[in-house]
């Protein structure tokens, strides 16, 4: 394996890790929304700041609330999983062709 292929594989690993961390942040924020945490808690504020832009984007593109349940986190998680799989497969194919 060449050095360039190793760099591409490393970048793919970093992207995969970042997407996985963001998926877990969305899961934690969704679970916290069920218990109505203190909005002045710094952790809650951080989770809100980091997830709200993605929620707003999905909510602008499609309706996400059905029978009072917001499916925006689920839609984002599925979308990130699809992006992760496609991107990792593309980077693996690129690295193997070098």
mmCIF file of N, CA, C and O in Angstrom:
data_model
loop_
_atom_site.group_PDB
_atom_site.id
_atom_site.type_symbol
_atom_site.label_atom_id
_atom_site.label_comp_id
_atom_site.label_asym_id
_atom_site.label_seq_id
_atom_site.Cartn_x
_atom_site.Cartn_y
_atom_site.Cartn_z
ATOM 1 N N UNK A 1 0.852 -1.175 0.000
ATOM 2 C CA UNK A 1 0.000 0.000 0.000
ATOM 3 C C UNK A 1 0.894 1.233 0.000
ATOM 4 O O UNK A 1 1.825 1.346 0.779
ATOM 5 N N UNK A 2 0.563 2.157 -0.868
ATOM 6 C CA UNK A 2 1.377 3.363 -0.977
ATOM 7 C C UNK A 2 1.056 4.339 0.141
ATOM 8 O O UNK A 2 0.094 4.187 0.885
ATOM 9 N N UNK A 3 1.904 5.348 0.245
ATOM 10 C CA UNK A 3 1.711 6.371 1.270
ATOM 11 C C UNK A 3 0.421 7.151 1.035
ATOM 12 O O UNK A 3 -0.304 7.446 1.979
ATOM 13 N N UNK A 4 0.125 7.451 -0.218
ATOM 14 C CA UNK A 4 -1.099 8.184 -0.537
ATOM 15 C C UNK A 4 -2.340 7.369 -0.163
ATOM 16 O O UNK A 4 -3.313 7.906 0.369
ATOM 17 N N UNK A 5 -2.291 6.067 -0.413
ATOM 18 C CA UNK A 5 -3.420 5.207 -0.040
ATOM 19 C C UNK A 5 -3.591 5.173 1.474
ATOM 20 O O UNK A 5 -4.719 5.173 1.982
ATOM 21 N N UNK A 6 -2.482 5.166 2.194
ATOM 22 C CA UNK A 6 -2.557 5.187 3.656
ATOM 23 C C UNK A 6 -3.158 6.492 4.163
ATOM 24 O O UNK A 6 -3.945 6.494 5.118
ATOM 25 N N UNK A 7 -2.800 7.600 3.532
ATOM 26 C CA UNK A 7 -3.355 8.901 3.916
ATOM 27 C C UNK A 7 -4.859 8.927 3.647
ATOM 28 O O UNK A 7 -5.640 9.397 4.484
ATOM 29 N N UNK A 8 -5.279 8.413 2.501
ATOM 30 C CA UNK A 8 -6.703 8.380 2.164
ATOM 31 C C UNK A 8 -7.455 7.510 3.164
ATOM 32 O O UNK A 8 -8.545 7.865 3.630
ATOM 33 N N UNK A 9 -6.894 6.367 3.524
ATOM 34 C CA UNK A 9 -7.544 5.489 4.503
ATOM 35 C C UNK A 9 -7.613 6.170 5.870
ATOM 36 O O UNK A 9 -8.604 6.023 6.590
ATOM 37 N N UNK A 10 -6.578 6.907 6.238
ATOM 38 C CA UNK A 10 -6.590 7.642 7.502
ATOM 39 C C UNK A 10 -7.644 8.721 7.527
ATOM 40 O O UNK A 10 -8.361 8.898 8.518
ATOM 41 N N UNK A 11 -7.775 9.455 6.424
ATOM 42 C CA UNK A 11 -8.809 10.485 6.326
ATOM 43 C C UNK A 11 -10.191 9.845 6.411
ATOM 44 O O UNK A 11 -11.091 10.367 7.076
ATOM 45 N N UNK A 12 -10.360 8.695 5.774
ATOM 46 C CA UNK A 12 -11.630 7.985 5.849
ATOM 47 C C UNK A 12 -11.957 7.564 7.276
ATOM 48 O O UNK A 12 -13.103 7.657 7.717
ATOM 49 N N UNK A 13 -10.938 7.117 8.006
ATOM 50 C CA UNK A 13 -11.153 6.744 9.405
ATOM 51 C C UNK A 13 -11.544 7.928 10.266
ATOM 52 O O UNK A 13 -12.407 7.817 11.146
ATOM 53 N N UNK A 14 -10.923 9.065 10.025
ATOM 54 C CA UNK A 14 -11.254 10.282 10.784
ATOM 55 C C UNK A 14 -12.679 10.723 10.486
ATOM 56 O O UNK A 14 -13.445 11.058 11.403
ATOM 57 N N UNK A 15 -13.065 10.724 9.212
ATOM 58 C CA UNK A 15 -14.421 11.124 8.837
ATOM 59 C C UNK A 15 -15.439 10.170 9.455
ATOM 60 O O UNK A 15 -16.472 10.609 9.981
ATOM 61 N N UNK A 16 -15.149 8.882 9.410
ATOM 62 C CA UNK A 16 -16.046 7.889 10.013
ATOM 63 C C UNK A 16 -16.201 8.141 11.514
ATOM 64 O O UNK A 16 -17.316 8.099 12.045
ATOM 65 N N UNK A 17 -15.102 8.420 12.192
ATOM 66 C CA UNK A 17 -15.156 8.684 13.633
ATOM 67 C C UNK A 17 -15.961 9.940 13.947
ATOM 68 O O UNK A 17 -16.762 9.954 14.889
ATOM 69 N N UNK A 18 -15.769 10.999 13.175
ATOM 70 C CA UNK A 18 -16.514 12.240 13.406
ATOM 71 C C UNK A 18 -18.005 12.052 13.179
ATOM 72 O O UNK A 18 -18.829 12.560 13.957
ATOM 73 N N UNK A 19 -18.361 11.315 12.122
ATOM 74 C CA UNK A 19 -19.781 11.056 11.886
ATOM 75 C C UNK A 19 -20.383 10.203 12.992
ATOM 76 O O UNK A 19 -21.515 10.439 13.420
ATOM 77 N N UNK A 20 -19.637 9.226 13.485
ATOM 78 C CA UNK A 20 -20.123 8.384 14.578
ATOM 79 C C UNK A 20 -20.313 9.202 15.848
ATOM 80 O O UNK A 20 -21.329 9.050 16.550
ATOM 81 N N UNK A 21 -19.394 10.089 16.148
ATOM 82 C CA UNK A 21 -19.523 10.946 17.332
ATOM 83 C C UNK A 21 -20.744 11.842 17.202
ATOM 84 O O UNK A 21 -21.518 12.004 18.154
ATOM 85 N N UNK A 22 -20.971 12.408 16.015
ATOM 86 C CA UNK A 22 -22.128 13.286 15.828
ATOM 87 C C UNK A 22 -23.436 12.505 15.945
ATOM 88 O O UNK A 22 -24.419 13.023 16.481
ATOM 89 N N UNK A 23 -23.450 11.278 15.462
ATOM 90 C CA UNK A 23 -24.641 10.440 15.619
ATOM 91 C C UNK A 23 -24.934 10.223 17.093
ATOM 92 O O UNK A 23 -26.083 10.323 17.536
ATOM 93 N N UNK A 24 -23.907 9.953 17.897
ATOM 94 C CA UNK A 24 -24.121 9.758 19.338
ATOM 95 C C UNK A 24 -24.568 11.045 20.016
ATOM 96 O O UNK A 24 -25.375 11.015 20.946
ATOM 97 N N UNK A 25 -24.068 12.181 19.563
ATOM 98 C CA UNK A 25 -24.517 13.467 20.116
ATOM 99 C C UNK A 25 -26.003 13.663 19.834
ATOM 100 O O UNK A 25 -26.760 14.102 20.706
ATOM 101 N N UNK A 26 -26.440 13.319 18.633
ATOM 102 C CA UNK A 26 -27.859 13.442 18.292
ATOM 103 C C UNK A 26 -28.698 12.497 19.140
ATOM 104 O O UNK A 26 -29.774 12.871 19.628
ATOM 105 N N UNK A 27 -28.228 11.280 19.349
ATOM 106 C CA UNK A 27 -28.959 10.327 20.185
ATOM 107 C C UNK A 27 -29.083 10.842 21.610
ATOM 108 O O UNK A 27 -30.170 10.802 22.213
ATOM 109 N N UNK A 28 -27.993 11.359 22.164
ATOM 110 C CA UNK A 28 -28.022 11.883 23.532
ATOM 111 C C UNK A 28 -28.954 13.083 23.630
ATOM 112 O O UNK A 28 -29.748 13.197 24.573
ATOM 113 N N UNK A 29 -28.897 13.989 22.642
ATOM 114 C CA UNK A 29 -29.774 15.164 22.666
ATOM 115 C C UNK A 29 -31.242 14.748 22.548
ATOM 116 O O UNK A 29 -32.105 15.329 23.210
ATOM 117 N N UNK A 30 -31.533 13.748 21.731
ATOM 118 C CA UNK A 30 -32.919 13.290 21.588
ATOM 119 C C UNK A 30 -33.413 12.658 22.883
ATOM 120 O O UNK A 30 -34.551 12.895 23.302
ATOM 121 N N UNK A 31 -32.576 11.873 23.532
ATOM 122 C CA UNK A 31 -32.976 11.266 24.802
ATOM 123 C C UNK A 31 -33.172 12.321 25.886
ATOM 124 O O UNK A 31 -34.095 12.230 26.696
ATOM 125 N N UNK A 32 -32.319 13.337 25.896
ATOM 126 C CA UNK A 32 -32.470 14.411 26.879
ATOM 127 C C UNK A 32 -33.735 15.218 26.651
ATOM 128 O O UNK A 32 -34.315 15.750 27.601
ATOM 129 N N UNK A 33 -34.182 15.317 25.419
ATOM 130 C CA UNK A 33 -35.387 16.097 25.143
ATOM 131 C C UNK A 33 -36.628 15.455 25.759
ATOM 132 O O UNK A 33 -37.634 16.126 25.951
ATOM 133 N N UNK A 34 -36.577 14.176 26.066
ATOM 134 C CA UNK A 34 -37.719 13.501 26.687
ATOM 135 C C UNK A 34 -37.885 13.866 28.152
ATOM 136 O O UNK A 34 -38.970 13.764 28.703
ATOM 137 N N UNK A 35 -36.793 14.274 28.826
ATOM 138 C CA UNK A 35 -36.863 14.530 30.268
ATOM 139 C C UNK A 35 -36.875 16.012 30.614
ATOM 140 O O UNK A 35 -36.869 16.360 31.780
ATOM 141 N N UNK A 36 -36.882 16.877 29.626
ATOM 142 C CA UNK A 36 -36.886 18.331 29.844
ATOM 143 C C UNK A 36 -35.794 18.779 30.816
ATOM 144 O O UNK A 36 -36.071 19.191 31.942
ATOM 145 N N UNK A 37 -34.557 18.729 30.377
ATOM 146 C CA UNK A 37 -33.453 19.116 31.261
ATOM 147 C C UNK A 37 -33.411 20.632 31.474
ATOM 148 O O UNK A 37 -34.078 21.400 30.772
ATOM 149 N N UNK A 38 -32.603 21.040 32.417
ATOM 150 C CA UNK A 38 -32.419 22.461 32.716
ATOM 151 C C UNK A 38 -31.785 23.145 31.503
ATOM 152 O O UNK A 38 -30.672 22.789 31.103
ATOM 153 N N UNK A 39 -32.444 24.130 30.887
ATOM 154 C CA UNK A 39 -31.884 24.757 29.687
ATOM 155 C C UNK A 39 -30.638 25.596 29.963
ATOM 156 O O UNK A 39 -29.932 25.972 29.035
ATOM 157 N N UNK A 40 -30.341 25.874 31.225
ATOM 158 C CA UNK A 40 -29.156 26.665 31.556
ATOM 159 C C UNK A 40 -27.942 25.791 31.840
ATOM 160 O O UNK A 40 -26.851 26.307 32.070
ATOM 161 N N UNK A 41 -28.114 24.484 31.815
ATOM 162 C CA UNK A 41 -26.999 23.572 31.999
ATOM 163 C C UNK A 41 -26.063 23.694 30.793
ATOM 164 O O UNK A 41 -26.512 23.639 29.647
ATOM 165 N N UNK A 42 -24.750 23.839 31.008
ATOM 166 C CA UNK A 42 -23.826 24.028 29.879
ATOM 167 C C UNK A 42 -23.809 22.844 28.911
ATOM 168 O O UNK A 42 -23.652 23.033 27.701
ATOM 169 N N UNK A 43 -23.978 21.640 29.418
ATOM 170 C CA UNK A 43 -23.983 20.473 28.540
ATOM 171 C C UNK A 43 -25.217 20.497 27.643
ATOM 172 O O UNK A 43 -25.132 20.237 26.440
ATOM 173 N N UNK A 44 -26.355 20.840 28.217
ATOM 174 C CA UNK A 44 -27.592 20.918 27.439
ATOM 175 C C UNK A 44 -27.486 22.030 26.399
ATOM 176 O O UNK A 44 -27.909 21.856 25.251
ATOM 177 N N UNK A 45 -26.916 23.155 26.773
ATOM 178 C CA UNK A 45 -26.743 24.252 25.820
ATOM 179 C C UNK A 45 -25.816 23.840 24.682
ATOM 180 O O UNK A 45 -26.076 24.155 23.514
ATOM 181 N N UNK A 46 -24.731 23.134 24.998
ATOM 182 C CA UNK A 46 -23.809 22.660 23.966
ATOM 183 C C UNK A 46 -24.510 21.706 23.006
ATOM 184 O O UNK A 46 -24.388 21.828 21.785
ATOM 185 N N UNK A 47 -25.254 20.747 23.545
ATOM 186 C CA UNK A 47 -25.967 19.783 22.701
ATOM 187 C C UNK A 47 -26.999 20.475 21.821
ATOM 188 O O UNK A 47 -27.164 20.122 20.648
ATOM 189 N N UNK A 48 -27.674 21.463 22.371
ATOM 190 C CA UNK A 48 -28.661 22.208 21.588
ATOM 191 C C UNK A 48 -27.997 22.985 20.463
ATOM 192 O O UNK A 48 -28.460 22.975 19.314
ATOM 193 N N UNK A 49 -26.887 23.665 20.774
ATOM 194 C CA UNK A 49 -26.178 24.450 19.751
ATOM 195 C C UNK A 49 -25.628 23.570 18.641
ATOM 196 O O UNK A 49 -25.559 23.985 17.487
ATOM 197 N N UNK A 50 -25.214 22.367 18.976
ATOM 198 C CA UNK A 50 -24.570 21.520 17.975
ATOM 199 C C UNK A 50 -25.581 20.723 17.135
ATOM 200 O O UNK A 50 -25.291 20.352 16.008
ATOM 201 N N UNK A 51 -26.787 20.477 17.675
ATOM 202 C CA UNK A 51 -27.764 19.678 16.931
ATOM 203 C C UNK A 51 -28.852 20.516 16.267
ATOM 204 O O UNK A 51 -29.435 20.079 15.279
ATOM 205 N N UNK A 52 -29.137 21.682 16.790
ATOM 206 C CA UNK A 52 -30.247 22.490 16.283
ATOM 207 C C UNK A 52 -30.098 22.872 14.805
ATOM 208 O O UNK A 52 -31.099 22.850 14.078
ATOM 209 N N UNK A 53 -28.905 23.212 14.301
ATOM 210 C CA UNK A 53 -28.808 23.531 12.865
ATOM 211 C C UNK A 53 -29.205 22.362 11.963
ATOM 212 O O UNK A 53 -29.868 22.552 10.949
ATOM 213 N N UNK A 54 -28.817 21.157 12.344
ATOM 214 C CA UNK A 54 -29.195 19.981 11.540
ATOM 215 C C UNK A 54 -30.698 19.744 11.620
ATOM 216 O O UNK A 54 -31.340 19.426 10.606
ATOM 217 N N UNK A 55 -31.272 19.885 12.818
ATOM 218 C CA UNK A 55 -32.721 19.727 12.969
ATOM 219 C C UNK A 55 -33.457 20.748 12.118
ATOM 220 O O UNK A 55 -34.438 20.412 11.449
ATOM 221 N N UNK A 56 -33.011 22.004 12.154
ATOM 222 C CA UNK A 56 -33.675 23.060 11.388
ATOM 223 C C UNK A 56 -33.614 22.787 9.889
ATOM 224 O O UNK A 56 -34.589 23.011 9.170
ATOM 225 N N UNK A 57 -32.475 22.284 9.412
ATOM 226 C CA UNK A 57 -32.334 21.968 7.991
ATOM 227 C C UNK A 57 -33.313 20.882 7.577
ATOM 228 O O UNK A 57 -34.018 21.017 6.565
ATOM 229 N N UNK A 58 -33.398 19.824 8.349
ATOM 230 C CA UNK A 58 -34.306 18.728 8.015
ATOM 231 C C UNK A 58 -35.757 19.185 8.117
ATOM 232 O O UNK A 58 -36.592 18.835 7.276
ATOM 233 N N UNK A 59 -36.070 19.969 9.128
ATOM 234 C CA UNK A 59 -37.450 20.444 9.308
ATOM 235 C C UNK A 59 -37.875 21.384 8.186
ATOM 236 O O UNK A 59 -39.056 21.479 7.855
ATOM 237 N N UNK A 60 -36.916 22.118 7.599
ATOM 238 C CA UNK A 60 -37.237 22.984 6.461
ATOM 239 C C UNK A 60 -37.521 22.170 5.211
ATOM 240 O O UNK A 60 -38.321 22.547 4.369
ATOM 241 N N UNK A 61 -36.826 21.026 5.054
ATOM 242 C CA UNK A 61 -36.951 20.231 3.843
ATOM 243 C C UNK A 61 -38.183 19.331 3.834
ATOM 244 O O UNK A 61 -38.708 19.020 2.764
ATOM 245 N N UNK A 62 -38.630 18.886 5.022
ATOM 246 C CA UNK A 62 -39.762 17.962 5.074
ATOM 247 C C UNK A 62 -40.448 18.054 6.424
ATOM 248 O O UNK A 62 -39.828 18.468 7.402
ATOM 249 N N UNK A 63 -41.700 17.658 6.474
ATOM 250 C CA UNK A 63 -42.362 17.612 7.783
ATOM 251 C C UNK A 63 -41.782 16.450 8.597
ATOM 252 O O UNK A 63 -41.624 15.345 8.086
ATOM 253 N N UNK A 64 -41.485 16.706 9.863
ATOM 254 C CA UNK A 64 -40.861 15.674 10.684
ATOM 255 C C UNK A 64 -41.694 15.295 11.896
ATOM 256 O O UNK A 64 -41.331 14.362 12.600
ATOM 257 N N UNK A 65 -42.783 16.001 12.139
ATOM 258 C CA UNK A 65 -43.601 15.713 13.310
ATOM 259 C C UNK A 65 -44.853 14.958 12.882
ATOM 260 O O UNK A 65 -45.624 15.433 12.052
ATOM 261 N N UNK A 66 -45.026 13.776 13.466
ATOM 262 C CA UNK A 66 -46.194 12.950 13.208
ATOM 263 C C UNK A 66 -46.776 12.527 14.548
ATOM 264 O O UNK A 66 -46.089 11.906 15.356
ATOM 265 N N UNK A 67 -48.033 12.872 14.779
ATOM 266 C CA UNK A 67 -48.720 12.542 16.032
ATOM 267 C C UNK A 67 -47.958 13.038 17.256
ATOM 268 O O UNK A 67 -47.894 12.357 18.279
ATOM 269 N N UNK A 68 -47.352 14.185 17.142
ATOM 270 C CA UNK A 68 -46.648 14.777 18.276
ATOM 271 C C UNK A 68 -45.238 14.263 18.492
ATOM 272 O O UNK A 68 -44.564 14.686 19.425
ATOM 273 N N UNK A 69 -44.763 13.365 17.649
ATOM 274 C CA UNK A 69 -43.412 12.827 17.785
ATOM 275 C C UNK A 69 -42.552 13.420 16.680
ATOM 276 O O UNK A 69 -42.901 13.352 15.495
ATOM 277 N N UNK A 70 -41.402 13.981 17.059
ATOM 278 C CA UNK A 70 -40.488 14.585 16.097
ATOM 279 C C UNK A 70 -39.490 13.527 15.628
ATOM 280 O O UNK A 70 -38.720 12.989 16.424
ATOM 281 N N UNK A 71 -39.512 13.244 14.345
ATOM 282 C CA UNK A 71 -38.626 12.238 13.774
ATOM 283 C C UNK A 71 -37.372 12.839 13.146
ATOM 284 O O UNK A 71 -36.643 12.134 12.451
ATOM 285 N N UNK A 72 -37.101 14.112 13.372
ATOM 286 C CA UNK A 72 -35.915 14.758 12.799
ATOM 287 C C UNK A 72 -34.618 14.062 13.228
ATOM 288 O O UNK A 72 -33.756 13.826 12.374
ATOM 289 N N UNK A 73 -34.436 13.699 14.513
ATOM 290 C CA UNK A 73 -33.201 12.996 14.864
ATOM 291 C C UNK A 73 -33.032 11.671 14.119
ATOM 292 O O UNK A 73 -31.931 11.345 13.664
ATOM 293 N N UNK A 74 -34.111 10.928 13.965
ATOM 294 C CA UNK A 74 -34.037 9.648 13.261
ATOM 295 C C UNK A 74 -33.682 9.847 11.790
ATOM 296 O O UNK A 74 -32.854 9.111 11.240
ATOM 297 N N UNK A 75 -34.275 10.846 11.169
ATOM 298 C CA UNK A 75 -33.986 11.141 9.767
ATOM 299 C C UNK A 75 -32.522 11.542 9.600
ATOM 300 O O UNK A 75 -31.841 11.102 8.667
ATOM 301 N N UNK A 76 -32.014 12.350 10.521
ATOM 302 C CA UNK A 76 -30.615 12.777 10.452
ATOM 303 C C UNK A 76 -29.682 11.585 10.656
ATOM 304 O O UNK A 76 -28.685 11.436 9.939
ATOM 305 N N UNK A 77 -29.984 10.724 11.600
ATOM 306 C CA UNK A 77 -29.131 9.562 11.860
ATOM 307 C C UNK A 77 -29.097 8.644 10.644
ATOM 308 O O UNK A 77 -28.016 8.178 10.240
ATOM 309 N N UNK A 78 -30.243 8.384 10.043
ATOM 310 C CA UNK A 78 -30.268 7.533 8.849
ATOM 311 C C UNK A 78 -29.488 8.178 7.711
ATOM 312 O O UNK A 78 -28.705 7.519 7.020
ATOM 313 N N UNK A 79 -29.668 9.483 7.524
ATOM 314 C CA UNK A 79 -28.914 10.189 6.491
ATOM 315 C C UNK A 79 -27.414 10.148 6.722
ATOM 316 O O UNK A 79 -26.633 9.929 5.793
ATOM 317 N N UNK A 80 -26.986 10.339 7.971
ATOM 318 C CA UNK A 80 -25.556 10.282 8.274
ATOM 319 C C UNK A 80 -24.988 8.883 8.075
ATOM 320 O O UNK A 80 -23.851 8.729 7.623
ATOM 321 N N UNK A 81 -25.783 7.862 8.396
ATOM 322 C CA UNK A 81 -25.322 6.487 8.166
ATOM 323 C C UNK A 81 -25.140 6.216 6.674
ATOM 324 O O UNK A 81 -24.153 5.597 6.273
ATOM 325 N N UNK A 82 -26.076 6.689 5.859
ATOM 326 C CA UNK A 82 -25.966 6.509 4.411
ATOM 327 C C UNK A 82 -24.741 7.240 3.881
ATOM 328 O O UNK A 82 -23.952 6.682 3.099
ATOM 329 N N UNK A 83 -24.553 8.479 4.304
ATOM 330 C CA UNK A 83 -23.376 9.252 3.877
ATOM 331 C C UNK A 83 -22.095 8.556 4.314
ATOM 332 O O UNK A 83 -21.130 8.465 3.544
ATOM 333 N N UNK A 84 -22.066 8.057 5.527
ATOM 334 C CA UNK A 84 -20.885 7.377 6.057
ATOM 335 C C UNK A 84 -20.540 6.154 5.212
ATOM 336 O O UNK A 84 -19.391 5.977 4.799
ATOM 337 N N UNK A 85 -21.518 5.319 4.922
ATOM 338 C CA UNK A 85 -21.268 4.105 4.147
ATOM 339 C C UNK A 85 -20.790 4.436 2.742
ATOM 340 O O UNK A 85 -19.810 3.857 2.255
ATOM 341 N N UNK A 86 -21.447 5.386 2.089
ATOM 342 C CA UNK A 86 -21.059 5.753 0.722
ATOM 343 C C UNK A 86 -19.663 6.350 0.699
ATOM 344 O O UNK A 86 -18.823 5.987 -0.139
ATOM 345 N N UNK A 87 -19.386 7.268 1.617
ATOM 346 C CA UNK A 87 -18.089 7.939 1.636
ATOM 347 C C UNK A 87 -16.952 6.967 1.941
ATOM 348 O O UNK A 87 -15.903 7.002 1.283
ATOM 349 N N UNK A 88 -17.150 6.091 2.915
ATOM 350 C CA UNK A 88 -16.104 5.130 3.263
ATOM 351 C C UNK A 88 -15.851 4.170 2.104
ATOM 352 O O UNK A 88 -14.695 3.860 1.786
ATOM 353 N N UNK A 89 -16.915 3.710 1.450
ATOM 354 C CA UNK A 89 -16.724 2.821 0.297
ATOM 355 C C UNK A 89 -16.006 3.522 -0.855
ATOM 356 O O UNK A 89 -15.161 2.922 -1.526
ATOM 357 N N UNK A 90 -16.344 4.790 -1.088
ATOM 358 C CA UNK A 90 -15.648 5.541 -2.136
ATOM 359 C C UNK A 90 -14.170 5.725 -1.807
ATOM 360 O O UNK A 90 -13.301 5.567 -2.673
ATOM 361 N N UNK A 91 -13.882 6.069 -0.553
ATOM 362 C CA UNK A 91 -12.484 6.265 -0.177
ATOM 363 C C UNK A 91 -11.705 4.948 -0.200
ATOM 364 O O UNK A 91 -10.530 4.926 -0.603
ATOM 365 N N UNK A 92 -12.326 3.841 0.189
ATOM 366 C CA UNK A 92 -11.661 2.538 0.104
ATOM 367 C C UNK A 92 -11.380 2.157 -1.346
ATOM 368 O O UNK A 92 -10.316 1.634 -1.664
ATOM 369 N N UNK A 93 -12.347 2.408 -2.232
ATOM 370 C CA UNK A 93 -12.134 2.128 -3.664
ATOM 371 C C UNK A 93 -11.031 3.010 -4.226
ATOM 372 O O UNK A 93 -10.194 2.535 -5.009
ATOM 373 N N UNK A 94 -11.007 4.260 -3.815
ATOM 374 C CA UNK A 94 -9.953 5.156 -4.288
ATOM 375 C C UNK A 94 -8.584 4.713 -3.785
ATOM 376 O O UNK A 94 -7.608 4.714 -4.536
ATOM 377 N N UNK A 95 -8.509 4.320 -2.522
ATOM 378 C CA UNK A 95 -7.232 3.882 -1.963
ATOM 379 C C UNK A 95 -6.753 2.581 -2.596
ATOM 380 O O UNK A 95 -5.550 2.393 -2.786
ATOM 381 N N UNK A 96 -7.668 1.696 -2.917
ATOM 382 C CA UNK A 96 -7.240 0.420 -3.503
ATOM 383 C C UNK A 96 -6.831 0.576 -4.960
ATOM 384 O O UNK A 96 -6.089 -0.250 -5.483
ATOM 385 N N UNK A 97 -7.312 1.638 -5.620
ATOM 386 C CA UNK A 97 -6.936 1.847 -7.009
ATOM 387 C C UNK A 97 -5.588 2.556 -7.154
ATOM 388 O O UNK A 97 -5.038 2.617 -8.239
ATOM 389 N N UNK A 98 -5.071 3.072 -6.056
ATOM 390 C CA UNK A 98 -3.789 3.799 -6.114
ATOM 391 C C UNK A 98 -2.645 2.813 -5.975
ATOM 392 O O UNK A 98 -2.624 1.904 -5.260
#
